Coordinates of C-alpha atoms in Angstrom, one line a residue:
M1 CA 23.6 43.0 -4.6
A2 CA 23.4 46.3 -6.3
D3 CA 21.8 44.9 -9.4
K4 CA 18.5 43.5 -7.7
R5 CA 16.1 44.7 -6.9
D6 CA 13.4 45.3 -3.7
Y7 CA 11.0 42.2 -4.0
Y8 CA 8.4 44.2 -3.1
E9 CA 8.9 46.3 -6.3
V10 CA 9.9 42.9 -8.1
L11 CA 6.0 42.0 -7.3
G12 CA 4.7 45.7 -7.3
V13 CA 3.2 45.6 -3.9
S14 CA 3.3 47.2 -0.6
K15 CA 5.4 46.0 2.4
T16 CA 2.1 45.4 4.2
A17 CA 0.9 43.4 0.9
T18 CA -1.3 40.4 2.2
A19 CA -0.3 36.5 1.9
D20 CA -3.4 37.1 -0.8
E21 CA -1.9 39.9 -2.4
I22 CA 1.7 39.1 -2.8
K23 CA -0.1 35.5 -4.1
K24 CA -2.2 37.6 -7.0
A25 CA 0.8 40.4 -7.6
Y26 CA 2.9 36.6 -8.3
R27 CA -0.1 35.0 -10.6
K28 CA 0.2 38.2 -12.0
A29 CA 4.0 38.9 -12.8
A30 CA 4.6 34.8 -13.7
K31 CA 1.5 35.0 -16.2
E32 CA 3.1 37.6 -17.9
N33 CA 6.5 37.5 -18.1
H34 CA 6.7 33.4 -19.1
P35 CA 9.7 32.6 -21.4
D36 CA 7.6 30.4 -23.3
L37 CA 5.2 33.1 -24.2
H38 CA 8.2 35.3 -24.8
P39 CA 10.4 32.8 -26.8
G40 CA 14.3 34.1 -26.8
D41 CA 13.0 37.4 -24.9
K42 CA 15.9 37.6 -22.4
A43 CA 14.3 40.4 -20.8
C44 CA 11.3 38.5 -19.9
E45 CA 13.3 35.6 -18.7
Q46 CA 15.3 37.9 -16.2
R47 CA 11.9 39.4 -15.0
F48 CA 10.3 35.8 -14.8
K49 CA 13.5 34.4 -12.0
E50 CA 13.2 37.9 -10.3
A51 CA 9.1 37.1 -9.9
N52 CA 9.9 33.7 -8.5
E53 CA 12.9 35.0 -6.3
A54 CA 10.6 37.4 -4.4
Y55 CA 7.9 34.8 -4.6
E56 CA 9.7 32.1 -2.2
V57 CA 10.7 35.2 0.1
L58 CA 7.6 37.0 0.7
S59 CA 5.4 34.1 0.7
D60 CA 7.1 32.5 3.6
P61 CA 6.1 34.6 6.8
D62 CA 10.0 33.6 8.1
K63 CA 11.9 34.3 5.5
R64 CA 9.4 36.9 4.5
A65 CA 10.5 38.5 8.4
K66 CA 14.1 37.8 7.8
Y67 CA 14.5 40.2 4.3
D68 CA 12.3 42.8 6.4
Q69 CA 14.8 43.1 8.9
Y70 CA 18.2 42.8 7.1
G71 CA 17.1 42.4 3.3
F72 CA 19.3 40.6 0.4
A73 CA 21.8 40.2 3.6
A74 CA 19.7 37.4 5.4
F75 CA 19.6 35.1 2.1
D76 CA 22.3 33.8 0.0
P77 CA 24.0 36.5 -1.9
S78 CA 24.5 34.6 -4.3
G79 CA 20.6 34.7 -5.5
F80 CA 17.5 32.5 -6.5
Q81 CA 18.8 28.7 -7.0
S82 CA 16.8 27.8 -9.8
S83 CA 16.5 23.9 -8.7
S84 CA 13.5 21.7 -9.3
A85 CA 13.1 21.6 -5.4
D86 CA 13.8 25.3 -4.5
F87 CA 10.7 25.8 -7.6
G88 CA 8.3 23.4 -6.3
G89 CA 6.9 26.4 -3.4
F90 CA 5.1 27.3 -6.6
A91 CA 5.0 24.9 -9.2
D92 CA 0.9 24.5 -7.8
I93 CA 0.4 28.5 -8.9
L94 CA 2.2 27.6 -12.7
N95 CA 0.2 24.2 -13.3
D96 CA -3.9 26.6 -11.9
L97 CA -1.9 29.4 -14.8
F98 CA -1.1 27.2 -17.6
G99 CA -2.6 23.4 -17.6
G100 CA 0.3 21.2 -16.0
G101 CA 3.2 22.8 -16.9
F102 CA 5.6 23.9 -20.0
G103 CA 8.5 22.2 -22.5
G104 CA 11.1 24.3 -24.0
G105 CA 12.1 27.5 -21.8
F106 CA 10.7 25.8 -17.8
G107 CA 12.4 23.4 -18.4
D108 CA 15.7 25.2 -19.2
I109 CA 15.4 27.6 -16.1
F110 CA 14.1 25.3 -13.5
G111 CA 16.3 22.2 -14.9
G112 CA 14.6 18.4 -14.1
G113 CA 12.2 17.9 -16.9
G114 CA 9.7 15.8 -16.7
R115 CA 11.5 12.2 -16.9
R116 CA 9.4 9.7 -15.0
N117 CA 12.3 6.7 -15.6
G118 CA 14.3 7.6 -12.6
P119 CA 13.8 6.2 -8.9
Q120 CA 10.5 5.6 -7.8
Q121 CA 10.0 4.7 -4.3
G122 CA 7.9 1.5 -3.9
S123 CA 4.6 1.9 -1.9
S124 CA 3.1 0.9 1.2
V125 CA 1.3 -2.3 2.4
R126 CA -1.5 -2.5 5.0
S127 CA -2.1 -5.9 6.9
N128 CA -4.5 -6.5 10.3
V129 CA -3.1 -8.7 12.5
T130 CA -5.3 -9.4 15.8
V131 CA -4.4 -9.5 19.6
S132 CA -5.9 -11.0 23.1
F133 CA -5.9 -8.2 25.7
E134 CA -2.5 -9.8 27.2
D135 CA -1.1 -9.8 24.0
A136 CA -1.2 -6.1 23.4
A137 CA -0.4 -5.7 27.1
F138 CA 2.8 -7.7 27.6
G139 CA 3.9 -7.9 23.9
C140 CA 4.3 -11.2 21.6
T141 CA 5.6 -12.0 18.4
R142 CA 2.7 -12.9 15.4
E143 CA 3.1 -14.3 11.8
L144 CA 1.7 -12.8 9.0
S145 CA 0.8 -13.6 5.6
V146 CA 1.6 -10.5 3.5
Q147 CA 1.1 -10.1 -0.4
K148 CA 3.4 -8.1 -1.8
V149 CA 5.4 -6.7 -5.5
E150 CA 8.6 -8.0 -5.6
E151 CA 11.1 -7.3 -8.3
C152 CA 11.4 -10.6 -10.4
S153 CA 13.8 -12.7 -9.8
D154 CA 14.3 -14.3 -13.4
C155 CA 15.4 -10.9 -14.6
H156 CA 15.9 -8.8 -11.9
G157 CA 13.8 -6.0 -12.4
S158 CA 14.3 -5.4 -16.0
G159 CA 11.4 -6.8 -17.8
C160 CA 13.6 -8.8 -20.7
A161 CA 14.1 -12.0 -21.1
E162 CA 17.5 -13.9 -21.0
G163 CA 20.0 -13.2 -23.1
T164 CA 18.2 -9.7 -24.4
T165 CA 18.0 -6.2 -23.0
A166 CA 15.8 -3.4 -23.7
D167 CA 15.7 -0.4 -26.3
T168 CA 15.8 3.0 -26.2
C169 CA 11.7 4.2 -26.7
S170 CA 12.2 5.4 -30.3
R171 CA 9.4 8.1 -29.5
C172 CA 10.7 10.4 -26.7
H173 CA 14.1 8.9 -27.3
G174 CA 14.6 7.7 -23.4
S175 CA 13.6 10.4 -21.5
G176 CA 10.3 9.0 -21.3
T177 CA 8.0 12.1 -21.9
V178 CA 6.3 13.7 -25.2
V179 CA 6.0 17.4 -26.1
Q180 CA 2.6 18.4 -26.8
T181 CA 1.7 22.0 -28.7
S182 CA -1.9 23.5 -28.7
R183 CA -3.3 26.6 -29.5
T184 CA -4.1 29.0 -26.6
P185 CA -5.3 32.3 -26.7
F186 CA -1.8 33.4 -25.3
G187 CA -0.1 31.8 -28.2
T188 CA 1.2 28.4 -29.0
M189 CA 2.0 26.6 -26.1
Q190 CA 4.0 23.7 -25.4
S191 CA 3.4 20.8 -21.9
Q192 CA 5.0 17.7 -21.8
T193 CA 3.2 14.4 -21.1
T194 CA 4.0 10.7 -20.4
C195 CA 5.1 8.5 -23.4
P196 CA 2.7 6.5 -24.9
E197 CA 4.7 4.2 -26.1
C198 CA 7.4 3.4 -22.8
G199 CA 4.3 4.3 -20.6
G200 CA 7.3 7.2 -19.1
S201 CA 10.2 4.2 -18.5
G202 CA 12.4 5.7 -21.8
K203 CA 12.8 1.9 -22.4
T204 CA 10.3 -0.7 -25.1
I205 CA 11.1 -4.2 -24.8
A206 CA 11.1 -6.9 -27.8
H207 CA 11.5 -10.0 -25.6
P208 CA 10.0 -9.6 -22.7
C209 CA 10.4 -11.7 -19.5
P210 CA 7.7 -14.8 -19.4
T211 CA 7.7 -14.9 -15.8
C212 CA 6.6 -11.3 -15.0
K213 CA 5.5 -10.1 -18.7
G214 CA 8.1 -7.6 -18.7
K215 CA 6.7 -5.5 -16.4
G216 CA 9.8 -6.4 -14.2
M217 CA 7.5 -6.7 -10.8
V218 CA 5.6 -10.0 -9.5
R219 CA 3.2 -10.3 -6.8
R220 CA 4.4 -13.1 -4.1
N221 CA 2.8 -14.1 -0.8
R222 CA 5.1 -13.6 1.8
T223 CA 5.1 -14.7 5.7
V224 CA 6.3 -11.8 8.1
K225 CA 7.3 -11.8 11.0
V226 CA 6.3 -9.0 13.3
D227 CA 6.7 -8.1 16.8
I228 CA 4.2 -6.5 18.7
P229 CA 5.5 -4.6 21.4
A230 CA 3.8 -4.7 24.8
G231 CA 1.4 -1.7 25.8
I232 CA 0.4 -1.4 22.4
D233 CA -4.0 -0.2 21.9
D234 CA -6.3 -1.0 19.9
G235 CA -5.9 1.1 16.5
Q236 CA -2.4 1.5 16.7
T237 CA -0.2 0.7 13.6
I238 CA 3.5 -0.3 13.1
S239 CA 5.7 0.2 11.0
L240 CA 8.5 -2.1 9.0
R241 CA 10.7 0.4 7.3
G242 CA 11.4 -1.6 4.1
M243 CA 8.8 -4.4 4.1
G244 CA 6.9 -2.6 1.6
N245 CA 6.3 -3.2 -2.3
A246 CA 10.2 -2.8 -4.5
G247 CA 10.6 0.4 -5.5
R248 CA 11.3 1.2 -9.2
N249 CA 14.8 2.0 -11.4
G250 CA 16.9 1.5 -8.1
G251 CA 14.0 3.3 -6.0
G252 CA 13.6 1.7 -2.1
N253 CA 11.2 -0.5 -1.0
G254 CA 8.0 1.2 0.6
D255 CA 6.8 0.5 4.3
L256 CA 4.6 -2.4 5.7
L257 CA 2.1 -1.2 8.3
V258 CA 0.9 -3.4 10.5
T259 CA -2.8 -2.3 11.9
V260 CA -3.2 -4.4 15.6
R261 CA -6.8 -5.2 16.0
V262 CA -7.1 -6.2 20.0
T263 CA -9.7 -7.9 21.2
P264 CA -12.4 -7.4 24.2
H265 CA -11.8 -8.7 27.7
E266 CA -14.4 -10.2 29.3
K267 CA -13.1 -8.7 33.0
F268 CA -11.4 -5.8 32.0
E269 CA -11.5 -2.6 30.5
R270 CA -8.8 -0.3 29.4
E271 CA -8.2 3.8 29.0
G272 CA -4.9 4.5 28.2
S273 CA -2.4 2.5 30.4
N274 CA -4.8 1.8 33.3
V275 CA -7.2 -1.1 33.5
Y276 CA -10.5 -0.6 35.2
Y277 CA -12.5 -3.8 36.7
E278 CA -15.5 -3.9 38.3
L279 CA -15.5 -6.1 42.0
P280 CA -18.7 -7.2 43.2
I281 CA -19.2 -8.0 47.1
S282 CA -21.9 -8.7 49.3
I283 CA -23.4 -6.4 51.5
V284 CA -22.0 -8.3 54.7
Q285 CA -18.4 -8.0 52.8
A286 CA -19.1 -3.9 52.4
S287 CA -20.4 -4.0 55.9
L288 CA -17.9 -5.3 58.3
G289 CA -15.3 -5.1 56.1
A290 CA -13.1 -8.1 53.7
Q291 CA -10.2 -10.0 52.3
V292 CA -11.0 -10.6 48.4
E293 CA -9.1 -12.3 45.3
V294 CA -8.5 -9.8 42.7
P295 CA -8.2 -10.6 39.6
T296 CA -5.2 -8.6 37.4
L297 CA -2.7 -8.9 34.5
D298 CA -0.5 -11.2 36.5
G299 CA -3.4 -13.4 38.4
N300 CA -5.3 -12.8 41.6
V301 CA -3.6 -10.8 44.7
K302 CA -5.4 -10.3 47.9
Y303 CA -7.1 -6.8 48.3
T304 CA -8.8 -5.9 52.3
I305 CA -11.4 -4.7 51.8
P306 CA -12.3 -1.1 54.6
E307 CA -15.4 -2.1 56.5
G308 CA -18.0 0.2 56.1
T309 CA -17.5 0.8 52.2
Q310 CA -20.0 1.8 49.9
T311 CA -20.7 0.6 46.0
G312 CA -19.1 3.5 43.5
T313 CA -15.9 3.4 45.7
V314 CA -12.9 3.0 43.8
F315 CA -9.8 1.2 45.2
R316 CA -6.3 1.7 43.1
L317 CA -4.0 -1.0 42.7
K318 CA -0.6 0.3 41.9
G319 CA 1.4 -0.7 38.7
K320 CA -0.7 -3.5 37.9
G321 CA -2.1 -2.0 34.6
I322 CA -0.7 -1.4 30.8
P323 CA 3.3 -1.4 30.7
Y324 CA 3.7 1.9 28.5
L325 CA 4.6 1.4 25.5
R326 CA 7.3 3.9 25.2
G327 CA 9.4 4.1 28.7
N328 CA 9.5 2.0 31.7
G329 CA 7.0 1.6 34.2
R330 CA 3.3 0.7 33.9
G331 CA -0.6 1.8 34.7
D332 CA -2.7 1.2 37.1
Q333 CA -6.0 -1.4 38.1
Y334 CA -8.7 1.1 39.4
I335 CA -11.3 -1.4 41.0
T336 CA -14.5 -0.2 41.7
V337 CA -16.6 -1.8 44.5
T338 CA -19.9 -2.7 43.7
V339 CA -22.6 -3.8 46.7
T340 CA -25.2 -6.7 45.9
T341 CA -28.4 -6.8 47.3
P342 CA -29.4 -10.2 48.1
K343 CA -32.2 -11.8 46.5
N344 CA -34.5 -14.8 47.5
L345 CA -34.3 -14.7 51.3
T346 CA -35.9 -16.6 53.9
E347 CA -38.6 -15.9 56.3
K348 CA -35.5 -16.5 59.1
Q349 CA -33.0 -13.8 56.9
K350 CA -35.7 -11.5 56.0
E351 CA -36.3 -11.5 60.3
L352 CA -32.9 -11.2 60.6
L353 CA -32.6 -7.7 59.1
R354 CA -36.1 -6.1 59.8
H355 CA -33.7 -6.6 63.5
L356 CA -30.7 -5.0 62.3
G357 CA -32.8 -2.1 61.0
E358 CA -34.3 -1.4 63.6
S359 CA -31.2 -1.9 65.8
L360 CA -30.1 0.8 63.4
G361 CA -32.7 2.9 63.7
D362 CA -34.0 1.9 59.8
T363 CA -37.6 3.1 59.2
G364 CA -37.3 2.0 55.5
V365 CA -37.0 5.0 54.4
A366 CA -34.1 6.4 53.1
K367 CA -33.0 9.6 54.4
K368 CA -31.8 12.6 51.7
K369 CA -29.8 15.4 53.0
G370 CA -31.2 18.6 53.1
L371 CA -31.1 21.3 50.0
F372 CA -28.4 23.6 51.2
R373 CA -26.2 20.9 52.9

């Protein structure tokens, strides 16, 4: 620990430096000391490592707080781990500085390199399924026709015709990348790019498989059963792990992402796990009260409307809503009452209403509350 320099000193910033100041200082240090600009200079190589180690800590608020409190003791005493995963925190900065990365010294220090023929995860496949309001509420099973990429069953993904094998690419020697040299204001630079001969696979195929044309993959239509969980809502997506496109070189399959579309219901509206229903009743039912039948997702139920019910009154049917998507229980159903006004009355009916109005003291003018009441 005694040989390690203070991280703030390495980057040339104060302990109160902002995140932008730390980033700017790191860019400067990395640019000045990059090994590809100073081949064979061990001192520059060491300063470059120190700058990366310092930036890894000081650019992370949590790590910086621990360092400020405990110093180097807060971290692994072995110091900076030069793996490609650790380097990821500042790869973007170096790419900005040097236009896509370096070969040579860069790879020697941080390991990894630009090989593109390792395991590759398959991509996801997207699809849609339309279900009814009730099916979304209680769940169902649907079959989907999905087109996805699979490993060729004839060549088992090798891309080679039966009885043949792939050859190592003569240009990149199996690495999948080639080094290009260019002149810049900083001197001669080297960058790694995908090998144009083999496309990054590191192999060439003299006798391609006739089924997949040497790609090792084919596109096929498959029928997939999808379990729609009870309580799912319109626009939500179900993820089926490993049911997507096949990976390459031993990489895992992608996922099948199924977005659910729910058709509107002629009677019900939904909000979360609750169901809303508008119930029309007559003026007589609203005035005297009545027992009515109310439709629910479970069928019709009887409900007693109390006398004197006003239009817009809301009643609740507990537990008659949508099942919770994650967990037990269900939402509620809310009933909004709408009192309907009769039309096309006969003269006798009108006369009866006039007598009713007179008996109630109704002068034909709606009474309003005072402003301050």
